[in-house]
Short mmCIF file of C-alpha atoms (C1' of nucleotides) in Angstrom, two decimals:
data_model
loop_
_atom_site.label_atom_id
_atom_site.label_comp_id
_atom_site.label_asym_id
_atom_site.label_seq_id
_atom_site.Cartn_x
_atom_site.Cartn_y
_atom_site.Cartn_z
CA MET A 1 17.84 -2.09 -23.57
CA THR A 2 17.17 0.19 -20.66
CA GLY A 3 14.91 2.64 -22.44
CA LYS A 4 12.21 4.47 -20.59
CA GLN A 5 9.16 2.32 -20.29
CA PHE A 6 6.51 3.30 -22.78
CA THR A 7 3.17 3.50 -21.02
CA SER A 8 -0.38 3.89 -22.17
CA VAL A 9 -3.77 3.09 -20.77
CA TRP A 10 -4.20 0.62 -23.53
CA ILE A 11 -1.27 -1.42 -22.38
CA ARG A 12 -2.05 -1.61 -18.70
CA GLU A 13 -4.47 -4.15 -17.32
CA PRO A 14 -8.01 -2.81 -17.28
CA ARG A 15 -9.78 -2.24 -13.97
CA LYS A 16 -12.11 -4.86 -12.59
CA ALA A 17 -15.75 -4.72 -13.57
CA THR A 18 -17.53 -1.62 -12.36
CA GLY A 19 -18.80 -1.78 -8.80
CA PRO A 20 -21.46 0.40 -7.23
CA GLY A 21 -19.32 3.54 -7.34
CA ARG A 22 -18.60 5.78 -10.27
CA SER A 23 -17.45 4.12 -13.46
CA ARG A 24 -14.56 4.92 -15.68
CA GLN A 25 -17.02 5.22 -18.51
CA GLU A 26 -18.98 8.03 -16.91
CA ILE A 27 -15.81 9.85 -15.96
CA VAL A 28 -14.59 9.77 -19.53
CA ARG A 29 -17.94 10.95 -20.81
CA ALA A 30 -17.89 13.90 -18.41
CA ALA A 31 -14.33 14.67 -19.43
CA VAL A 32 -15.24 14.76 -23.11
CA GLU A 33 -18.12 17.08 -22.33
CA MET A 34 -15.85 19.37 -20.41
CA LEU A 35 -13.25 19.32 -23.16
CA ASP A 36 -15.83 20.14 -25.80
CA GLU A 37 -17.06 23.09 -23.77
CA GLN A 38 -13.85 24.47 -22.39
CA GLY A 39 -11.03 23.04 -24.42
CA LEU A 40 -7.92 21.23 -23.30
CA GLY A 41 -6.95 23.99 -20.90
CA GLY A 42 -10.41 23.96 -19.38
CA LEU A 43 -10.16 20.44 -18.09
CA SER A 44 -8.73 19.99 -14.63
CA MET A 45 -9.02 17.02 -12.35
CA ARG A 46 -10.43 19.26 -9.66
CA LYS A 47 -13.13 20.72 -11.87
CA LEU A 48 -13.97 17.36 -13.31
CA GLY A 49 -14.29 15.96 -9.81
CA ALA A 50 -16.63 18.78 -8.88
CA LYS A 51 -18.72 18.19 -11.99
CA LEU A 52 -19.21 14.60 -10.88
CA SER A 53 -19.83 15.88 -7.35
CA ALA A 54 -16.93 13.88 -6.14
CA GLY A 55 -13.96 14.84 -4.09
CA ALA A 56 -11.20 16.40 -6.11
CA THR A 57 -8.97 13.36 -6.01
CA SER A 58 -11.48 10.52 -6.20
CA LEU A 59 -10.90 10.14 -9.90
CA TYR A 60 -7.51 8.67 -9.25
CA TRP A 61 -9.18 5.49 -8.23
CA TYR A 62 -10.38 4.99 -11.79
CA VAL A 63 -7.59 6.54 -13.74
CA ALA A 64 -3.85 6.52 -13.16
CA ASN A 65 -3.38 10.15 -14.09
CA LYS A 66 -4.63 12.95 -16.28
CA ASP A 67 -2.72 11.77 -19.34
CA GLU A 68 -4.44 8.44 -19.16
CA LEU A 69 -7.79 10.15 -18.92
CA LEU A 70 -6.92 12.12 -22.04
CA GLU A 71 -5.98 8.93 -23.84
CA LEU A 72 -9.38 7.56 -22.97
CA ALA A 73 -11.16 10.70 -24.12
CA TYR A 74 -9.11 10.78 -27.29
CA ASP A 75 -10.26 7.34 -28.25
CA GLU A 76 -13.88 8.44 -27.89
CA VAL A 77 -13.22 10.88 -30.69
CA TRP A 78 -12.07 8.07 -32.93
CA ALA A 79 -15.30 6.29 -32.18
CA GLU A 80 -17.18 8.99 -34.04
CA MET A 81 -15.36 8.53 -37.31
CA THR A 82 -17.28 6.57 -39.86
CA VAL A 83 -15.50 4.42 -42.39
CA PRO A 84 -17.83 3.56 -45.23
CA ASP A 85 -17.91 0.06 -46.57
CA PRO A 86 -15.89 0.14 -49.79
CA GLY A 87 -17.96 -2.68 -51.22
CA ARG A 88 -21.01 -0.53 -51.84
CA VAL A 89 -19.34 2.49 -53.42
CA GLY A 90 -15.97 2.87 -55.13
CA TRP A 91 -12.85 3.31 -53.03
CA ARG A 92 -12.55 6.96 -53.99
CA ASP A 93 -15.97 7.72 -52.65
CA SER A 94 -15.23 5.75 -49.53
CA ALA A 95 -11.94 7.52 -48.96
CA SER A 96 -13.57 10.84 -49.62
CA ALA A 97 -16.37 10.19 -47.17
CA LEU A 98 -13.89 9.05 -44.55
CA ALA A 99 -11.84 12.20 -45.02
CA HIS A 100 -14.85 14.44 -44.58
CA SER A 101 -16.00 12.47 -41.58
CA MET A 102 -12.61 12.76 -39.91
CA ARG A 103 -12.48 16.48 -40.52
CA GLN A 104 -15.93 17.05 -39.09
CA VAL A 105 -15.19 14.97 -36.02
CA ILE A 106 -11.99 16.84 -35.27
CA LEU A 107 -13.68 20.20 -35.78
CA ARG A 108 -16.36 19.07 -33.34
CA HIS A 109 -13.73 18.23 -30.75
CA PRO A 110 -11.02 20.82 -31.33
CA TRP A 111 -9.05 19.68 -28.28
CA SER A 112 -8.39 16.40 -30.05
CA ALA A 113 -6.16 18.25 -32.49
CA ASP A 114 -3.75 18.92 -29.64
CA LEU A 115 -3.59 15.26 -28.79
CA ILE A 116 -2.71 14.02 -32.26
CA GLY A 117 0.84 15.21 -31.78
CA SER A 118 1.05 14.14 -28.15
CA MET A 119 0.00 10.53 -28.00
CA PRO A 120 -0.21 7.68 -30.46
CA ALA A 121 -3.79 6.62 -31.11
CA LEU A 122 -3.79 3.12 -29.67
CA GLY A 123 -7.30 2.86 -28.28
CA PRO A 124 -9.75 0.26 -29.54
CA HIS A 125 -11.77 2.76 -31.53
CA ALA A 126 -8.69 4.19 -33.19
CA MET A 127 -7.57 0.67 -33.96
CA GLY A 128 -10.96 -0.10 -35.40
CA VAL A 129 -10.75 2.85 -37.73
CA ALA A 130 -7.21 1.90 -38.72
CA ASP A 131 -8.30 -1.63 -39.44
CA ARG A 132 -11.25 -0.61 -41.54
CA THR A 133 -9.41 2.04 -43.54
CA ARG A 134 -6.64 -0.46 -44.13
CA LYS A 135 -9.17 -2.88 -45.55
CA MET A 136 -10.50 -0.06 -47.70
CA PHE A 137 -7.15 0.62 -49.31
CA LYS A 138 -6.55 -3.06 -49.73
CA ALA A 139 -9.86 -3.39 -51.52
CA ALA A 140 -8.84 -0.46 -53.69
CA GLY A 141 -6.01 -2.55 -55.00
CA PHE A 142 -3.00 -1.41 -53.03
CA THR A 143 -0.57 -4.12 -52.01
CA GLY A 144 2.20 -4.60 -49.46
CA LEU A 145 3.50 -1.49 -47.80
CA ASP A 146 1.57 0.70 -50.20
CA ILE A 147 -1.62 -0.17 -48.33
CA ASP A 148 -0.34 1.55 -45.23
CA PHE A 149 1.42 4.31 -47.06
CA ALA A 150 -1.76 5.26 -48.88
CA ASN A 151 -3.66 5.07 -45.62
CA ALA A 152 -1.15 7.27 -43.83
CA THR A 153 -1.17 9.73 -46.69
CA LEU A 154 -4.91 10.23 -46.58
CA THR A 155 -5.14 10.71 -42.85
CA ALA A 156 -2.06 12.93 -42.89
CA TYR A 157 -3.79 15.18 -45.35
CA VAL A 158 -6.94 15.40 -43.26
CA PHE A 159 -5.03 16.07 -40.06
CA GLY A 160 -2.79 18.63 -41.69
CA MET A 161 -5.63 20.54 -43.21
CA THR A 162 -7.81 20.44 -40.12
CA ILE A 163 -5.37 21.11 -37.30
CA PRO A 164 -4.38 24.60 -38.43
CA GLU A 165 -8.01 25.28 -39.24
CA ILE A 166 -8.72 24.86 -35.56
CA ALA A 167 -6.08 27.43 -34.71
CA TRP A 168 -7.98 29.93 -36.83
CA ASN A 169 -11.32 28.98 -35.36
CA THR A 170 -10.15 29.42 -31.80
CA ALA A 171 -8.38 32.66 -32.67
CA MET A 172 -11.70 33.93 -33.93
CA GLY A 173 -13.42 32.90 -30.74
CA GLU A 174 -15.08 29.92 -32.32
CA ARG A 175 -17.68 32.12 -33.97
CA GLY A 176 -18.00 33.46 -37.47
CA TYR A 177 -18.16 37.09 -36.42
CA ASP A 178 -15.32 39.53 -36.41
CA ALA A 179 -13.98 38.04 -39.62
CA ASP A 180 -13.25 41.54 -40.87
CA GLU A 181 -11.20 42.42 -37.86
CA MET A 182 -9.36 39.18 -38.31
CA ARG A 183 -8.66 39.90 -41.92
CA ALA A 184 -7.34 43.31 -41.01
CA ALA A 185 -5.02 41.70 -38.51
CA VAL A 186 -3.73 39.25 -41.07
CA ALA A 187 -3.30 42.00 -43.62
CA ARG A 188 -1.24 43.91 -41.10
CA ALA A 189 0.93 40.87 -40.50
CA ALA A 190 1.37 40.43 -44.24
CA ALA A 191 2.60 43.96 -44.74
CA GLY A 192 5.66 43.91 -46.93
CA HIS A 193 4.42 40.96 -48.96
CA PRO A 194 2.30 42.54 -51.69
CA ASP A 195 1.48 39.17 -53.18
CA LEU A 196 0.02 37.85 -49.97
CA LEU A 197 -1.80 41.08 -49.32
CA GLU A 198 -3.48 40.97 -52.68
CA ARG A 199 -4.62 37.48 -51.89
CA ILE A 200 -5.98 38.42 -48.49
CA ASN A 201 -7.96 41.31 -49.85
CA MET A 202 -9.28 39.13 -52.63
CA ASP A 203 -11.70 37.17 -50.50
CA THR A 204 -13.19 40.06 -48.58
CA HIS A 205 -16.58 39.03 -49.76
CA ASP A 206 -16.27 35.30 -49.41
CA ASP A 207 -17.53 33.15 -46.63
CA PRO A 208 -14.37 31.86 -44.94
CA GLN A 209 -16.11 28.65 -43.96
CA ALA A 210 -17.11 27.88 -47.54
CA MET A 211 -13.63 28.83 -48.64
CA ARG A 212 -12.09 26.24 -46.37
CA GLU A 213 -14.42 23.57 -47.66
CA MET A 214 -13.34 24.39 -51.19
CA CYS A 215 -9.72 24.25 -50.20
CA PHE A 216 -10.22 20.94 -48.44
CA ASP A 217 -11.90 19.44 -51.47
CA PHE A 218 -9.25 20.71 -53.83
CA GLY A 219 -6.52 19.05 -51.81
CA LEU A 220 -8.52 15.90 -51.28
CA VAL A 221 -9.14 15.43 -54.97
CA SER A 222 -5.49 16.04 -55.70
CA MET A 223 -4.50 13.55 -53.05
CA LEU A 224 -6.83 10.88 -54.38
CA ASP A 225 -5.70 11.48 -57.95
CA GLY A 226 -2.17 11.00 -56.83
CA LEU A 227 -3.01 7.78 -55.02
CA GLU A 228 -4.90 6.51 -58.03
CA ARG A 229 -1.82 7.07 -60.08
CA ARG A 230 0.16 4.85 -57.69
CA LEU A 231 -2.47 2.23 -58.26
CA ALA A 232 -2.07 2.33 -62.03
CA THR A 233 1.65 1.68 -61.95
CA MET B 1 -19.79 43.22 -34.01
CA THR B 2 -18.95 42.58 -30.38
CA GLY B 3 -16.80 39.53 -30.87
CA LYS B 4 -13.93 38.76 -28.57
CA GLN B 5 -10.90 40.74 -29.57
CA PHE B 6 -8.43 38.65 -31.48
CA THR B 7 -4.96 39.27 -30.10
CA SER B 8 -1.50 38.29 -31.18
CA VAL B 9 1.99 39.63 -30.63
CA TRP B 10 2.13 40.41 -34.27
CA ILE B 11 -0.75 42.81 -34.05
CA ARG B 12 0.34 44.77 -31.01
CA GLU B 13 2.83 47.60 -31.28
CA PRO B 14 6.38 46.39 -30.86
CA ARG B 15 8.40 47.50 -27.86
CA LYS B 16 10.77 50.40 -28.15
CA ALA B 17 14.34 49.73 -29.22
CA THR B 18 16.27 47.60 -26.78
CA GLY B 19 17.79 49.47 -23.84
CA PRO B 20 20.60 48.30 -21.62
CA GLY B 21 18.52 45.55 -19.99
CA ARG B 22 17.63 42.18 -21.37
CA SER B 23 16.24 42.07 -24.85
CA ARG B 24 13.17 40.35 -26.19
CA GLN B 25 15.42 38.63 -28.67
CA GLU B 26 17.55 36.96 -26.04
CA ILE B 27 14.50 35.89 -24.08
CA VAL B 28 13.00 34.22 -27.12
CA ARG B 29 16.26 32.49 -27.90
CA ALA B 30 16.47 31.12 -24.38
CA ALA B 31 12.83 30.02 -24.60
CA VAL B 32 13.47 28.11 -27.82
CA GLU B 33 16.45 26.42 -26.22
CA MET B 34 14.37 25.41 -23.25
CA LEU B 35 11.56 24.16 -25.46
CA ASP B 36 13.96 22.09 -27.54
CA GLU B 37 15.40 20.50 -24.43
CA GLN B 38 12.34 20.04 -22.30
CA GLY B 39 9.33 20.33 -24.55
CA LEU B 40 6.29 22.54 -24.23
CA GLY B 41 5.55 21.33 -20.72
CA GLY B 42 9.10 22.03 -19.66
CA LEU B 43 8.90 25.75 -20.27
CA SER B 44 7.74 27.86 -17.38
CA MET B 45 8.14 31.56 -16.89
CA ARG B 46 9.80 30.90 -13.59
CA LYS B 47 12.36 28.48 -14.97
CA LEU B 48 13.03 30.69 -17.96
CA GLY B 49 13.57 33.62 -15.62
CA ALA B 50 16.04 31.58 -13.62
CA LYS B 51 17.89 30.53 -16.76
CA LEU B 52 18.39 34.18 -17.60
CA SER B 53 19.30 34.79 -13.97
CA ALA B 54 16.45 37.20 -13.69
CA GLY B 55 13.65 37.44 -11.20
CA ALA B 56 10.79 35.15 -11.96
CA THR B 57 8.51 37.88 -13.21
CA SER B 58 10.95 40.20 -14.95
CA LEU B 59 10.07 38.71 -18.31
CA TYR B 60 6.71 40.39 -18.19
CA TRP B 61 8.41 43.61 -19.00
CA TYR B 62 9.32 42.28 -22.43
CA VAL B 63 6.41 40.04 -23.14
CA ALA B 64 2.71 40.41 -22.37
CA ASN B 65 2.24 36.80 -21.32
CA LYS B 66 3.38 33.26 -21.96
CA ASP B 67 1.22 32.83 -25.04
CA GLU B 68 2.88 35.78 -26.66
CA LEU B 69 6.27 34.33 -25.87
CA LEU B 70 5.21 31.11 -27.54
CA GLU B 71 4.08 33.00 -30.60
CA LEU B 72 7.50 34.57 -30.78
CA ALA B 73 9.24 31.23 -30.36
CA TYR B 74 6.96 29.63 -32.92
CA ASP B 75 7.98 32.14 -35.54
CA GLU B 76 11.62 31.29 -34.96
CA VAL B 77 10.80 27.80 -36.13
CA TRP B 78 9.42 29.16 -39.37
CA ALA B 79 12.66 31.01 -39.84
CA GLU B 80 14.45 27.72 -40.27
CA MET B 81 12.38 26.53 -43.19
CA THR B 82 14.08 26.93 -46.51
CA VAL B 83 12.05 27.61 -49.62
CA PRO B 84 14.14 26.91 -52.69
CA ASP B 85 14.09 29.30 -55.58
CA PRO B 86 11.81 27.67 -58.16
CA GLY B 87 13.72 29.38 -60.97
CA ARG B 88 16.74 27.14 -60.67
CA VAL B 89 15.01 23.77 -60.44
CA GLY B 90 11.54 22.66 -61.47
CA TRP B 91 8.60 23.38 -59.19
CA ARG B 92 8.29 19.75 -58.21
CA ASP B 93 11.82 19.67 -56.93
CA SER B 94 11.28 22.94 -55.14
CA ALA B 95 8.08 21.75 -53.53
CA SER B 96 9.69 18.50 -52.59
CA ALA B 97 12.68 20.22 -50.99
CA LEU B 98 10.37 22.55 -49.11
CA ALA B 99 8.37 19.63 -47.80
CA HIS B 100 11.43 17.83 -46.54
CA SER B 101 12.76 21.00 -44.99
CA MET B 102 9.51 21.63 -43.15
CA ARG B 103 9.43 18.10 -41.84
CA GLN B 104 12.99 18.25 -40.59
CA VAL B 105 12.45 21.58 -38.90
CA ILE B 106 9.35 20.39 -37.07
CA LEU B 107 11.06 17.18 -35.99
CA ARG B 108 13.90 19.29 -34.64
CA HIS B 109 11.45 21.37 -32.61
CA PRO B 110 8.77 18.87 -31.62
CA TRP B 111 7.01 21.41 -29.40
CA SER B 112 6.14 23.40 -32.49
CA ALA B 113 3.75 20.63 -33.52
CA ASP B 114 1.59 21.50 -30.54
CA LEU B 115 1.44 25.12 -31.59
CA ILE B 116 0.26 24.50 -35.14
CA GLY B 117 -3.22 23.80 -33.86
CA SER B 118 -3.17 26.50 -31.22
CA MET B 119 -2.17 29.69 -32.95
CA PRO B 120 -2.22 30.96 -36.51
CA ALA B 121 1.27 31.49 -37.87
CA LEU B 122 1.32 35.24 -38.34
CA GLY B 123 4.92 36.10 -37.54
CA PRO B 124 7.22 37.69 -40.10
CA HIS B 125 9.12 34.48 -40.75
CA ALA B 126 5.96 32.49 -41.25
CA MET B 127 4.70 35.18 -43.58
CA GLY B 128 7.96 35.09 -45.45
CA VAL B 129 7.64 31.37 -46.00
CA ALA B 130 4.02 31.78 -47.06
CA ASP B 131 4.98 34.48 -49.50
CA ARG B 132 7.79 32.50 -51.05
CA THR B 133 5.84 29.25 -51.32
CA ARG B 134 3.01 31.19 -52.88
CA LYS B 135 5.37 32.54 -55.49
CA MET B 136 6.58 29.01 -56.04
CA PHE B 137 3.14 27.70 -56.86
CA LYS B 138 2.43 30.70 -59.00
CA ALA B 139 5.59 30.04 -60.95
CA ALA B 140 4.46 26.45 -61.31
CA GLY B 141 1.49 27.67 -63.27
CA PHE B 142 -1.33 27.72 -60.75
CA THR B 143 -3.72 30.62 -61.01
CA GLY B 144 -6.30 32.36 -58.84
CA LEU B 145 -7.41 30.49 -55.78
CA ASP B 146 -5.63 27.37 -56.93
CA ILE B 147 -2.33 28.98 -55.99
CA ASP B 148 -3.33 29.05 -52.36
CA PHE B 149 -5.16 25.75 -52.44
CA ALA B 150 -2.12 23.98 -53.79
CA ASN B 151 0.02 25.71 -51.22
CA ALA B 152 -2.30 24.73 -48.39
CA THR B 153 -2.45 21.17 -49.65
CA LEU B 154 1.29 20.71 -49.61
CA THR B 155 1.81 22.14 -46.14
CA ALA B 156 -1.21 20.24 -44.85
CA TYR B 157 0.38 17.04 -46.02
CA VAL B 158 3.67 17.81 -44.33
CA PHE B 159 2.01 18.83 -41.08
CA GLY B 160 -0.29 15.86 -41.06
CA MET B 161 2.47 13.38 -41.67
CA THR B 162 4.87 14.94 -39.20
CA ILE B 163 2.67 15.80 -36.24
CA PRO B 164 1.66 12.22 -35.42
CA GLU B 165 5.23 11.16 -36.07
CA ILE B 166 6.21 13.33 -33.14
CA ALA B 167 3.72 11.57 -30.94
CA TRP B 168 5.50 8.31 -31.68
CA ASN B 169 8.92 9.78 -31.12
CA THR B 170 8.04 11.19 -27.74
CA ALA B 171 6.26 7.98 -26.77
CA MET B 172 9.50 6.19 -27.46
CA GLY B 173 11.45 8.60 -25.36
CA GLU B 174 12.93 10.34 -28.34
CA ARG B 175 15.44 7.57 -28.88
CA GLY B 176 15.50 4.70 -31.30
CA TYR B 177 15.84 2.08 -28.60
CA ASP B 178 13.06 0.00 -27.19
CA ALA B 179 11.43 -0.26 -30.57
CA ASP B 180 10.67 -3.90 -29.88
CA GLU B 181 8.89 -3.15 -26.67
CA MET B 182 6.95 -0.50 -28.52
CA ARG B 183 5.99 -2.90 -31.24
CA ALA B 184 4.81 -5.40 -28.68
CA ALA B 185 2.65 -2.71 -27.12
CA VAL B 186 1.12 -1.82 -30.46
CA ALA B 187 0.54 -5.45 -31.28
CA ARG B 188 -1.27 -5.82 -27.98
CA ALA B 189 -3.46 -2.86 -28.81
CA ALA B 190 -4.19 -4.29 -32.22
CA ALA B 191 -5.38 -7.59 -30.84
CA GLY B 192 -8.60 -8.56 -32.53
CA HIS B 193 -7.59 -7.02 -35.84
CA PRO B 194 -5.64 -9.78 -37.58
CA ASP B 195 -5.01 -7.59 -40.60
CA LEU B 196 -3.34 -4.90 -38.57
CA LEU B 197 -1.41 -7.43 -36.56
CA GLU B 198 0.01 -9.03 -39.64
CA ARG B 199 1.14 -5.63 -40.79
CA ILE B 200 2.77 -4.80 -37.46
CA ASN B 201 4.70 -8.03 -37.36
CA MET B 202 5.77 -7.54 -40.95
CA ASP B 203 8.29 -4.82 -40.24
CA THR B 204 9.98 -6.44 -37.28
CA HIS B 205 13.28 -6.18 -39.05
CA ASP B 206 12.88 -2.75 -40.58
CA ASP B 207 14.31 0.47 -39.33
CA PRO B 208 11.26 2.50 -38.26
CA GLN B 209 13.03 5.73 -39.12
CA ALA B 210 13.73 4.62 -42.68
CA MET B 211 10.18 3.34 -42.89
CA ARG B 212 8.78 6.76 -42.09
CA GLU B 213 10.97 8.37 -44.70
CA MET B 214 9.62 5.94 -47.27
CA CYS B 215 6.10 6.64 -46.22
CA PHE B 216 6.66 10.36 -46.35
CA ASP B 217 8.08 10.15 -49.84
CA PHE B 218 5.28 7.94 -51.06
CA GLY B 219 2.68 10.44 -49.93
CA LEU B 220 4.65 13.39 -51.16
CA VAL B 221 4.98 11.98 -54.64
CA SER B 222 1.28 11.16 -54.69
CA MET B 223 0.46 14.66 -53.54
CA LEU B 224 2.64 16.28 -56.19
CA ASP B 225 1.25 14.01 -58.90
CA GLY B 226 -2.21 15.07 -57.89
CA LEU B 227 -1.29 18.73 -57.98
CA GLU B 228 0.35 18.32 -61.35
CA ARG B 229 -2.88 16.90 -62.61
CA ARG B 230 -4.72 20.05 -61.49
CA LEU B 231 -2.17 21.99 -63.48
CA ALA B 232 -2.86 20.07 -66.65
CA THR B 233 -6.58 20.73 -66.62
"C1'" DA C 1 13.29 52.31 -17.71
"C1'" DC C 2 13.82 48.15 -15.69
"C1'" DC C 3 13.58 44.64 -11.99
"C1'" DT C 4 11.94 42.57 -7.65
"C1'" DG C 5 9.21 39.70 -4.12
"C1'" DA C 6 4.99 38.81 -2.17
"C1'" DA C 7 0.56 37.36 -3.11
"C1'" DC C 8 -3.51 35.25 -5.56
"C1'" DA C 9 -5.75 31.78 -7.72
"C1'" DC C 10 -4.93 28.05 -9.68
"C1'" DC C 11 -2.65 23.25 -11.11
"C1'" DG C 12 -1.51 17.42 -10.82
"C1'" DT C 13 -0.51 14.04 -7.65
"C1'" DT C 14 0.49 11.43 -3.22
"C1'" DC C 15 -0.94 9.49 0.79
"C1'" DA C 16 -2.60 8.49 5.29
"C1'" DA C 17 -7.02 8.19 6.99
"C1'" DG C 18 -11.68 7.23 6.87
"C1'" DT C 19 -16.11 4.22 5.60
"C1'" DA D 1 -13.73 -1.33 -2.47
"C1'" DC D 2 -14.20 3.30 -2.69
"C1'" DC D 3 -13.76 8.16 -1.21
"C1'" DT D 4 -11.82 12.09 1.38
"C1'" DG D 5 -8.91 16.27 2.79
"C1'" DA D 6 -4.56 17.89 3.73
"C1'" DA D 7 -0.25 18.60 1.86
"C1'" DC D 8 3.55 19.14 -1.64
"C1'" DA D 9 5.57 21.06 -5.40
"C1'" DC D 10 4.50 23.37 -8.84
"C1'" DC D 11 2.01 26.90 -12.27
"C1'" DG D 12 0.77 32.13 -14.78
"C1'" DT D 13 -0.04 36.64 -13.63
"C1'" DT D 14 -0.73 41.15 -11.01
"C1'" DC D 15 0.97 44.79 -8.58
"C1'" DA D 16 2.98 47.80 -5.31
"C1'" DA D 17 7.49 48.76 -4.33
"C1'" DG D 18 12.15 49.49 -5.30
"C1'" DT D 19 16.37 51.38 -8.19
#
DNA sequence: ACCTGAACACCGTTCAAGT
DNA sequence: ACCTGAACACCGTTCAAGT
C-alpha cells in the first residue's frame, strides 16, 4: 500500500505548449544525436546544454531529470521501428520484417540496448509498436493470452540476439577492423575448451557481420516455426 | 590494422599469487554483494573501498579500473548457471532447465542485465557455460554452424525475455506491491489503443509473477519446437 | 609489495537570483 | 516564463608519497 511511487515521463502531466524558448522536442533530438555519437556514457546534461548553447542547467526547465530525458530519447528509437501491415503479406513475412527492422534500429542506436533493461517502454511510439504488433499476431490467428505471449516471444528473441551483438560491436570499436586480434583474444579466453576453440578457428575466413545475419535468420525461422506450431494446435 | 586495442581482464596477464594483503577474489565478492544490494549505480570504487575498510583507491592495486572489476563480477554470475548433463535426460529437458536456470540467475543479479550489452562474456565461467551448452546441442544432433546457431538462439531468447522483465521489476521497486498503481500507469500510457487497454485490464486479477512464468514457458516451448524442426530437416 | 591522501576533471541536481 | 551561476554531494582515476 505504501510502495515507492512509480514514476515515468509518460505518467506526469506534459508541459504547456512550447513558448519562444527552447522546446522539449529539440532537446530530445539533440540528446539522441549525442547518444548516437558518444553512447550512453557520452551524454551529460552539461555537455548537452553546451551543445544547445544553453547554460548547463537550463534543461531542467523542460525535463525533470536525466532519466526522464532518456525515457524521451528511448521512445524516439521505437518510432523508427516499422510494423508491416499483415493484411498485405502473410503474418510470417510481417513478423520477419518487424524482427529485422527492430534489430537494425537497435544496432543504429546501440545505447538503446542499455535502456531496455532499465526502463519499461511506455512512450507513445513504443505503445504504437506494441499495438500494431499485437494486431499482427491477432490477425495471424492467435487468441487470448497467446496473442501477447507470441508477441513477447518474438521481441524477446530480437532483443536477446541484438543486445549482446552490441557488446561485441563496441568491444571492437564499432568498426570491422581488428577482427583477427579480437578472434585471438577470444581464442585465448577459450583455452582449455578444445570444442570452443575449434569453433572459433573455424570461421577465420568468414565475415563476422554476415555470420551474425545468418545466425539471426536461423533463430528467427526457428522461432516462427515454433509459433506456427502453437497456432496449429 | 590500427584499430583501437580491444582490452579485457581476461586477456591481460593475471596478477601474481595473492600475498598477505587483500585479494582480488575478496574484492570481487564484495563488489557482487554491493551490486546485488544496490544495483549497478550503487557500486562506486569509493564505497567499495570503504566496505573493505580500505582507502578509497587501494583497489587499483588489484584491478586496473572499474570496468575490469565489473567484468570480474559479471563472470561470477555465469558461475551460477547450471547446465544439465544431456546424457541423463533428453536435450529438450536439458535446454529447458538451462533456460530456467539462466533466467533465475539473471533475476537474482539484475545488474548483470546491464552488462550483457556492454561487454562480451569472456570469463572462464562464461566460457565454461558456453562449452557445456555447445556440447549439449551437439549431443542433440546439431552439426556444423547449426550447433552454435541453436545455442545462440536459446540464450538470446532467455536474455530477451529476462532483460525487459528486470526493467519492470525495478520500476516496481523490486517488490510485488503497488501492482495496481503500476497497471493504472500502463493503462494511462496505452490510452488511444483500445486493443492494448483491453489486454491490460484483462489480467487485473492475475499474479504478474505467475503470468511472466507462463509467458516464458510459452516462448521457450515454441523456441524448442522450432529448433527441433531444424533437427528433423 | 601494498596502501594512502590529495588532486584533477568530471558528474546530476538544487536553488536563489536574475530577466 | 525562461535562463543563469554558484554550490553540494558525489564520481573514476592518477600519482607522488609513505610503510
